[in-house]
Amino acid sequence: MSPKAGGDAGKVNSAIYKDKSKPADIRLSNINAAKAVSDAIRTSLGPRGMDKMIQAANGEVTITNDGATILKQMSVLHPAAKMLVELSRAQDIEAGDGTTSVVVIAGALLDAAEKLLQKGIHPTVISDGFQKALQMALQVVEGLSTSVDLSNEDALLKAAATSLNSKVVSQHSTILAPIAVQAIRAVMEPIQGGVGARVDLRDVKVIERIGGTVEDTELIQGLVIPHRASNVNGPHRIEKAKVGLIQFCISPPKTDMDHNVIVSDYAAMDRVLKEERQYILNIVKQIKKAGCNLLLVQKSILRDALSDLAIHFLDKIKTMVIKDIEREDIEFVCKTLGCRPIASLDHFTAENLVNVDLVEEVNEPSGKYIKMTGCSGGGHTVSVLVRGTSGAVVAEAARSLHDALCAVRCVARRPALVPGGGAPEAAAAAELGRAAIAAPGADHYCLRAYADALEVIPSTLAENAGLNPIETVTELRAAHASGTQSGAGVNVRRGRVTDMRHENVLQPLHVTASALALATETVRAILKIDDIVNTLN
Amino acid sequence: MSTLAAPLSVAGTRHSGAPVRTQNVMAAAAIANIVKSSLGPVGLDKMLVDDIGDVTVTNDGATILKMLEVEHPAAKVLVELAQLQDEEVGDGTTSVVIIAAELLKNADELVKNKIHPTSIISGYRLACKEAVKYIQDNLTVTVESLGRPSIINAAKTTMSSKLIGADADFFSEMVVDAAQAIKVTDSKGNGVYPIKAVNILKAHGRSARESVLIKGYALNCTVASQAMPKKITNAKIACLDFSLQKTKMKLGVQVLVSDPEKLEAIRARELDITKERLQKILATGVNVILCSGGIDDLCLKYFVEAGAMGVRRCKKADLKRIAKATGATFLTSLTNMDGEEVFEASMIGEAAEVVQEQICDDQLILIKGPSARTAASIILRGPTDAYCDEMERSAHDALCAVRRVLESGRLTPGGGAVEAALSIYLDNFATTLSSREQLAIAAFAQSLLVIPKTLAVNAARDATDLVAKLRAYHNSSQTKVEHANLKWVGLDLNEGVLRDNLAAGVLEPAISKIKSLKFATEAAITILRIDDMIKLDPEQKGKSYEDACNAGELD
C-alpha cells in the first residue's frame, strides 16, 4: 500500500496516465466538479423549485426537493464534488434547512474564484479575500435581522411556512407549519439567563404511515407505537391506563447450550409443565398486583419477549401488552411517559408505573397502531404522524417536516429572523460592492466577485420561477442600492421585487448565516487543494 | 453561476429538464392505456399470464397493475396509486389511474406552452378542492332518501363492469345482505362494516347463479374422523388455538430413561396430558371443537365416544371470527390464574347447527345460526377457477362499495354524470380567475371528461357526440334553474343515449369519487414536480475516482 503521487510519471503506467500534475489543472478540475454538483440541484431552490427523482441501485425510488437528500442519494464520484455533498450534510446538521442554498452559493463562489484565478490572483489571496467578504456579509445579514420573542407564535409560523413553501407539500403548509411550531414549542426548554431555547429534535418523533392524504397528518401530545398490541382477546382501548415499561421477558427461561434438564420419570413431566406455568403466572400476578394494565416490553433477541402462555394470562387480567419496543426508542418512551424502564420483576411495583389518560388501538386499512395521549407525568416530547398517498409522498412529507422543524429550532436557538426571497444575499452584495470600491489591491476583486456570487440566490429564485433573472436581479440591486428597502427580495408569487417583510417570507438568521459561513469555508478549502493523490489498494 | 455544462459524474445515468417530464408522462399514459379498455359496464377483461404460466382473467384495475412488473419509477407511482385506492376505497381503481394519467397529459401540454409547472400544480390543487366541494354540495343524495334499493343499485353499478354483471341483480342482493349481516358498532356508536369478516369461498363447477349466501360461517375444513357425526344441532363450540397432540417437552428438556418400564409410563403420560385436557373440555357439554393445530389420531376416539365433532387445522383468522360470532372464547391455553388447567362453561360458544356439507369436490363445514351475532359467508360457484377468482374480486369490490355507502350514506350518479358536471363547473370557475391558474383549472376540467369519453369509446358509441350532448345538458342544469334536475344525467351505454342516472339506479358511493379525485391529483402533482431523474447503476464494488479518471469522465 504505497501512496503514489499523481505527479510521479515514472512509476505509473504511462498508457493510462493523464497529466494532472499542474496545480492549476487540479484546481480547475475540482472547481468544475463542484460546480456540476451545484448546477445539478439549482433547479430545486425556492418555492418554485422542482423535485428530483432518484432511482437507487436497489430500484427504490426517492422523490425529493431537499438538497441534502438529493446529494446523499446520487453518489457522486469526484472527491471535490464529495466535499459539496459533505457541505450540504453539514448544513443539514447545523441548521437543518437551506441545504440547497448552501451548495448553490458554494458553486457560485467557486465560479467566481475560477475567474479570479484566471486573472492571475493567487489562490491564498482569493481565499483570504473571501474570508474578509464573509465577515462583512455576516455583519450585513445580522444588521437585517429582527429579533423575535419565542412566545410569539406568529413569527415562528412564518419561519416554518417559508421553509415548507419550496416542498411538494407546500400546499399543506397551513397544516404542517402549525404542527412544526407546536411540536418545537412543546419540546423547547428556555435557557436560564440566556437568549433563546434549547431544542432537542430527538424529542419530536416523526412516524411515517402510508394511507390518507398529507392533510391527515397530526400532532400527538403523547406516544405513537406503529404496530399492534400483542393481545389475542385483550382490550383495545383503556382509559386511565397504568403503564409499565419492562426490559425483561415473560417467557420460560432457556437453558444454556450445554445444559439440559433431564427427565426420567413421568411425574417429572407434569412438574416441568407446571413449573413453566407457575413461573409465568408468578410474573403476571406481580404485574396484576402492581395494578398495571398496559405493559410495554422491550424487544428481545435471545428469547421470546412474550410466550403465548404469557399473552394468555395477560389477556385474562385485561392488560394490554405491546412487545418489540425498539431498544433505541426506550429513551424516548421513558421521556414521554415519565417512567423508568423496569429491569427486573422485583422492581415491578405500583410506584414504578405511570398514568396515561387514554390508550387506544387505532384500526386502519393499512394496519393498526397504538396511540397514547394524556401522559400526565411525561416530559416534553411529541409525536407527529405523517400521512400521504404513497411511500414516496410520505417520505418527502416527513423530510419537509424535518426541515420545518429545524427552521423553527434555529429560531429557538437564535431568536432572530431575516427576510427571505434572496433579500439578505442581495443586501450583502450591495454592501460588499460599496466596500470593494474602497478596498485596495486584490481584495477589491475578491470582494466584488463575492458580491456577484451572492446574487446567485435571487437570480436562481427568479429563474426557477420563470422570471427574467437579469431583470429581476438588476431591479433588486437598484432597490438595495437606494438604501431604503433593505427587505427587498424576489416575490415569486407576483413575479417582481417587493419587500419580503410585508409578504411574511421570513427565515431564521441562523440558517442564512450558517449557509454563508459553511459555503465560504468549503470554497476556501477547495481552493487550497493543488494536488490529488491516489492511494492504490 | 456557471453556464458551463460540466458533466456531473455520478455512478449512473442522469436526465434532466423537459425530457424527463415528457418521459414520465409517457410512462403514466402507457400504464393508463393498459387499463383504459376495462373501464365501464362494457369494458373488457385482460388475461394475464405470469412466469409460471398461471392465468388470471380480470377487469379490476388494481389487480391488473399489481401483476404487471413495472420498471419505470413514474409508472410505479401510478401502480401504487391504484393499490391505495383499492385499500382505502376498494372500488374505482381503474378510473383513478385514468384520471391521473389524463391530468399529466394535459399538464405536459401546458408545460410545452411555457407555463411553469408550479402554476399548473397550484391550479390543479385549487381545481381539486373546488371539485370536491361541488360534489359534496350539489351532486350527492343520501341513502335515506332512496332507501335499500339505492344500496343494491350501488352494488349493481360496481358489478356491471365485471364478469358477474349479467347476474348483477342476483349478486347485489347477496352482497348487500352479507354486508348488513356483519355490521358491528364501534366504541363511538357508529356502525362499521368490516368486510373482511365476510368469508368468501370459491368452488368451481356449476353455474355462477348457484352461488349461495350462508347466514353463518363456512369453514373450508373437514371433520377429523369419518366416525364423527356430520351434523350437530344446538352446537356448543370450543375454539382452541393449540394442538391436541402428544405433549412434547420443550427444547433443552431431555427425557432420559434407563428402565424400559418407565419408558412406557412416559409415553402414556405424554398422551394422558392431552387426554385430560380433552376430557375437561368435553365434560362441559361441548360437542364441536375447532382447533387451529392438529388433533392426534389417538385423541379421536374420545371425540367419537362423546359424539362430538373435531375439526383440525382451522385457519386462525377464521377461528377468531367464529369465536366472535358464536360468543366462544378464543383460547390459546386452558390455564387459569391458579396455574391449573380448566375449561369453563363460559368459554363455550353456541350455534343453531354445525354441519358438514359436500359442495363441489370439497367438504365444507357450515356453522349456521351463531348465537352472539350474525355472520355471513358467500360460496361462489363458477365454471372455472379463473372465473371464480374474478368473481371473488368483483364481489370484494361490490362489498367495498356497499360498505362505503352504508358508512357514509351518500351517493352520486354514475355513468360520467359527476365528471361532466364538474367539467362544466370548473370551466366556468376558471373563467372567473384572472391568474395563471386559469389554464390549469381548464385543463383539469378537460381531463375529467376522459371518463365519459372512455366509457363511450369502450361501448363503441360516438364519444364526441355523446360527450358534447352530456356537456350541453349539464351546462343548462347549472345555468337555468328550471333545468336543475338535469344534473343527474349520465350515459346509458347499452342504448348509446343519455338518461337520468339517478332514476336509472346507476349509483356510486360519493366517498369513492371524492377520494379518487384527491388521490389522482396528488399523484399527478408528485410526478409533475419532477424535473430531474437519476438512475444509479446496480451496486458493484463502487467505481473509484481512479477508474473514472482513467475513463476520462472527469475531463
Tab-separated table of C-alpha atoms in Angstrom, chain B residues 238-451:
chain	number	residue	atom	x	y	z
B	238	ALA	CA	-64.962	-24.505	21.694
B	239	CYS	CA	-62.320	-22.604	19.735
B	240	LEU	CA	-58.798	-23.710	20.573
B	241	ASP	CA	-55.604	-22.151	19.356
B	242	PHE	CA	-53.346	-25.021	20.366
B	243	SER	CA	-52.787	-28.590	19.287
B	244	LEU	CA	-54.406	-31.599	20.813
B	245	GLN	CA	-51.365	-33.688	20.185
B	246	LYS	CA	-48.970	-35.740	22.217
B	247	THR	CA	-47.306	-33.322	24.593
B	248	LYS	CA	-43.726	-32.780	23.683
B	249	MET	CA	-41.131	-31.453	26.039
B	250	LYS	CA	-39.503	-28.164	25.219
B	251	LEU	CA	-36.053	-27.870	23.742
B	252	GLY	CA	-33.461	-28.287	26.433
B	253	VAL	CA	-35.526	-30.793	28.345
B	254	GLN	CA	-34.196	-34.246	27.761
B	255	VAL	CA	-36.044	-37.371	28.589
B	256	LEU	CA	-33.552	-39.957	29.748
B	257	VAL	CA	-34.799	-43.325	30.866
B	258	SER	CA	-32.863	-46.334	31.877
B	259	ASP	CA	-35.748	-48.607	32.630
B	260	PRO	CA	-37.933	-49.849	29.746
B	261	GLU	CA	-40.978	-49.860	32.015
B	262	LYS	CA	-40.528	-46.228	32.776
B	263	LEU	CA	-40.365	-45.559	29.064
B	264	GLU	CA	-43.859	-46.917	28.714
B	265	ALA	CA	-45.016	-44.741	31.595
B	266	ILE	CA	-43.584	-41.650	29.999
B	267	ARG	CA	-45.193	-42.430	26.686
B	268	ALA	CA	-48.502	-42.954	28.376
B	269	ARG	CA	-48.113	-39.726	30.291
B	270	GLU	CA	-47.413	-37.768	27.103
B	271	LEU	CA	-50.763	-38.930	25.819
B	272	ASP	CA	-52.587	-38.532	29.070
B	273	ILE	CA	-51.781	-34.861	29.419
B	274	THR	CA	-53.649	-34.208	26.191
B	275	LYS	CA	-56.377	-36.663	27.059
B	276	GLU	CA	-57.037	-34.891	30.343
B	277	ARG	CA	-57.333	-31.578	28.562
B	278	LEU	CA	-59.760	-33.010	26.083
B	279	GLN	CA	-61.864	-34.623	28.737
B	280	LYS	CA	-62.094	-31.382	30.661
B	281	ILE	CA	-63.433	-29.717	27.556
B	282	LEU	CA	-65.851	-32.463	26.654
B	283	ALA	CA	-67.121	-32.663	30.228
B	284	THR	CA	-68.746	-29.254	29.914
B	285	GLY	CA	-71.005	-30.491	27.153
B	286	VAL	CA	-69.012	-29.201	24.204
B	287	ASN	CA	-69.880	-31.067	21.052
B	288	VAL	CA	-67.854	-29.167	18.457
B	289	ILE	CA	-64.147	-28.496	18.903
B	290	LEU	CA	-62.450	-26.306	16.343
B	291	CYS	CA	-58.718	-26.417	16.629
B	292	SER	CA	-56.079	-24.368	14.856
B	293	GLY	CA	-53.432	-27.024	15.412
B	294	GLY	CA	-53.544	-30.734	14.859
B	295	ILE	CA	-55.550	-33.362	16.627
B	296	ASP	CA	-53.787	-36.651	17.255
B	297	ASP	CA	-55.440	-39.709	15.823
B	298	LEU	CA	-55.243	-41.244	19.273
B	299	CYS	CA	-57.444	-38.492	20.642
B	300	LEU	CA	-60.109	-39.022	18.054
B	301	LYS	CA	-61.697	-41.900	19.862
B	302	TYR	CA	-62.632	-39.650	22.774
B	303	PHE	CA	-64.450	-37.416	20.350
B	304	VAL	CA	-66.263	-40.312	18.783
B	305	GLU	CA	-67.220	-41.690	22.194
B	306	ALA	CA	-68.652	-38.337	23.226
B	307	GLY	CA	-70.402	-37.896	19.875
B	308	ALA	CA	-68.535	-34.657	19.332
B	309	MET	CA	-67.157	-33.147	16.175
B	310	GLY	CA	-63.492	-32.237	15.989
B	311	VAL	CA	-62.011	-30.078	13.255
B	312	ARG	CA	-58.281	-29.744	12.909
B	313	ARG	CA	-56.130	-27.124	11.172
B	314	CYS	CA	-58.680	-24.337	11.002
B	315	LYS	CA	-57.245	-21.013	9.930
B	316	LYS	CA	-56.567	-18.726	12.855
B	317	ALA	CA	-58.383	-15.785	11.269
B	318	ASP	CA	-61.443	-17.990	10.639
B	319	LEU	CA	-61.332	-19.236	14.186
B	320	LYS	CA	-61.266	-15.741	15.626
B	321	ARG	CA	-64.298	-14.743	13.604
B	322	ILE	CA	-66.185	-17.870	14.578
B	323	ALA	CA	-65.344	-17.158	18.210
B	324	LYS	CA	-66.761	-13.662	17.852
B	325	ALA	CA	-69.877	-14.833	16.038
B	326	THR	CA	-70.716	-17.683	18.378
B	327	GLY	CA	-69.643	-15.984	21.589
B	328	ALA	CA	-66.925	-18.518	22.300
B	329	THR	CA	-63.634	-17.557	23.875
B	330	PHE	CA	-60.668	-17.873	21.555
B	331	LEU	CA	-58.380	-19.915	23.777
B	332	THR	CA	-54.625	-20.011	23.464
B	333	SER	CA	-54.293	-22.056	26.631
B	334	LEU	CA	-56.523	-23.635	29.215
B	335	THR	CA	-54.549	-22.426	32.196
B	336	ASN	CA	-56.411	-20.303	34.699
B	337	MET	CA	-54.962	-17.794	37.113
B	338	ASP	CA	-54.016	-20.506	39.594
B	339	GLY	CA	-51.860	-22.316	37.118
B	340	GLU	CA	-54.345	-25.162	36.770
B	341	GLU	CA	-55.867	-26.272	33.523
B	342	VAL	CA	-59.603	-25.813	33.456
B	343	PHE	CA	-62.296	-25.325	30.868
B	344	GLU	CA	-65.269	-23.289	31.972
B	345	ALA	CA	-68.756	-23.269	30.552
B	346	SER	CA	-68.456	-19.542	29.867
B	347	MET	CA	-65.907	-20.267	27.175
B	348	ILE	CA	-68.418	-22.132	25.068
B	349	GLY	CA	-69.961	-20.583	22.009
B	350	GLU	CA	-73.282	-21.629	20.583
B	351	ALA	CA	-74.771	-22.057	17.149
B	352	ALA	CA	-78.017	-23.498	15.903
B	353	GLU	CA	-76.378	-26.045	13.686
B	354	VAL	CA	-72.967	-27.199	12.599
B	355	VAL	CA	-72.983	-29.374	9.557
B	356	GLN	CA	-70.540	-30.757	7.054
B	357	GLU	CA	-71.766	-30.492	3.515
B	358	GLN	CA	-70.435	-31.509	0.189
B	359	ILE	CA	-70.041	-28.609	-2.174
B	360	CYS	CA	-68.328	-29.349	-5.453
B	361	ASP	CA	-65.386	-31.640	-4.742
B	362	ASP	CA	-64.872	-30.218	-1.323
B	363	GLN	CA	-66.411	-30.852	2.012
B	364	LEU	CA	-67.202	-27.672	3.886
B	365	ILE	CA	-68.249	-27.184	7.459
B	366	LEU	CA	-71.052	-24.694	7.869
B	367	ILE	CA	-71.788	-23.041	11.149
B	368	LYS	CA	-75.342	-21.859	10.882
B	369	GLY	CA	-77.209	-19.528	13.206
B	370	PRO	CA	-74.405	-18.366	15.510
B	371	SER	CA	-75.821	-17.024	18.762
B	372	ALA	CA	-73.784	-13.903	19.572
B	373	ARG	CA	-74.070	-12.037	16.327
B	374	THR	CA	-74.857	-12.605	12.701
B	375	ALA	CA	-72.216	-13.634	10.232
B	376	ALA	CA	-72.186	-14.153	6.532
B	377	SER	CA	-70.265	-16.298	4.110
B	378	ILE	CA	-70.568	-16.435	0.402
B	379	ILE	CA	-69.839	-19.557	-1.543
B	380	LEU	CA	-69.133	-18.655	-5.137
B	381	ARG	CA	-69.640	-21.155	-7.893
B	382	GLY	CA	-68.373	-20.826	-11.409
B	383	PRO	CA	-67.283	-22.892	-14.353
B	384	THR	CA	-63.518	-22.470	-13.935
B	385	ASP	CA	-61.039	-21.466	-11.282
B	386	ALA	CA	-60.119	-18.270	-13.118
B	387	TYR	CA	-63.791	-17.414	-13.314
B	388	CYS	CA	-64.201	-17.955	-9.578
B	389	ASP	CA	-61.167	-15.804	-8.813
B	390	GLU	CA	-62.578	-12.959	-10.843
B	391	MET	CA	-65.956	-13.413	-9.164
B	392	GLU	CA	-64.277	-13.106	-5.807
B	393	ARG	CA	-62.587	-9.853	-6.800
B	394	SER	CA	-65.846	-8.496	-8.144
B	395	ALA	CA	-67.710	-9.493	-5.013
B	396	HIS	CA	-64.995	-7.830	-2.954
B	397	ASP	CA	-65.308	-4.600	-4.953
B	398	ALA	CA	-69.064	-4.666	-4.559
B	399	LEU	CA	-68.778	-5.306	-0.823
B	400	CYS	CA	-66.410	-2.343	-0.522
B	401	ALA	CA	-68.834	-0.137	-2.417
B	402	VAL	CA	-71.720	-1.250	-0.226
B	403	ARG	CA	-69.676	-0.620	2.886
B	404	ARG	CA	-68.811	2.895	1.740
B	405	VAL	CA	-72.456	3.604	1.021
B	406	LEU	CA	-73.600	2.258	4.369
B	407	GLU	CA	-70.902	4.071	6.325
B	408	SER	CA	-71.027	7.429	4.630
B	409	GLY	CA	-74.632	7.310	3.474
B	410	ARG	CA	-74.076	9.416	0.379
B	411	LEU	CA	-74.325	8.503	-3.286
B	412	THR	CA	-73.531	10.157	-6.575
B	413	PRO	CA	-74.859	9.275	-10.009
B	414	GLY	CA	-72.530	7.200	-12.179
B	415	GLY	CA	-72.050	6.947	-15.911
B	416	GLY	CA	-69.886	10.031	-16.241
B	417	ALA	CA	-72.531	12.362	-14.790
B	418	VAL	CA	-70.300	13.662	-11.979
B	419	GLU	CA	-67.309	14.174	-14.254
B	420	ALA	CA	-69.336	16.041	-16.846
B	421	ALA	CA	-70.944	18.270	-14.222
B	422	LEU	CA	-67.575	19.014	-12.651
B	423	SER	CA	-66.025	19.772	-16.002
B	424	ILE	CA	-68.697	22.376	-16.751
B	425	TYR	CA	-68.494	23.812	-13.260
B	426	LEU	CA	-64.693	24.074	-13.292
B	427	ASP	CA	-64.661	25.561	-16.782
B	428	ASN	CA	-66.944	28.319	-15.550
B	429	PHE	CA	-64.952	28.648	-12.369
B	430	ALA	CA	-61.715	29.024	-14.353
B	431	THR	CA	-63.046	31.969	-16.280
B	432	THR	CA	-63.664	33.840	-13.031
B	433	LEU	CA	-59.939	33.762	-12.229
B	434	SER	CA	-57.528	36.167	-13.785
B	435	SER	CA	-54.317	34.399	-12.777
B	436	ARG	CA	-52.180	31.793	-14.489
B	437	GLU	CA	-54.090	29.069	-12.702
B	438	GLN	CA	-56.972	29.614	-15.091
B	439	LEU	CA	-55.442	27.458	-17.785
B	440	ALA	CA	-54.569	24.705	-15.350
B	441	ILE	CA	-58.111	24.577	-13.997
B	442	ALA	CA	-59.467	24.446	-17.524
B	443	ALA	CA	-57.067	21.568	-18.191
B	444	PHE	CA	-58.325	19.822	-15.060
B	445	ALA	CA	-61.885	20.227	-16.289
B	446	GLN	CA	-60.846	18.873	-19.666
B	447	SER	CA	-59.099	15.897	-18.073
B	448	LEU	CA	-62.186	14.800	-16.184
B	449	LEU	CA	-64.003	14.277	-19.456
B	450	VAL	CA	-61.747	11.313	-20.104
B	451	ILE	CA	-64.109	9.175	-18.020
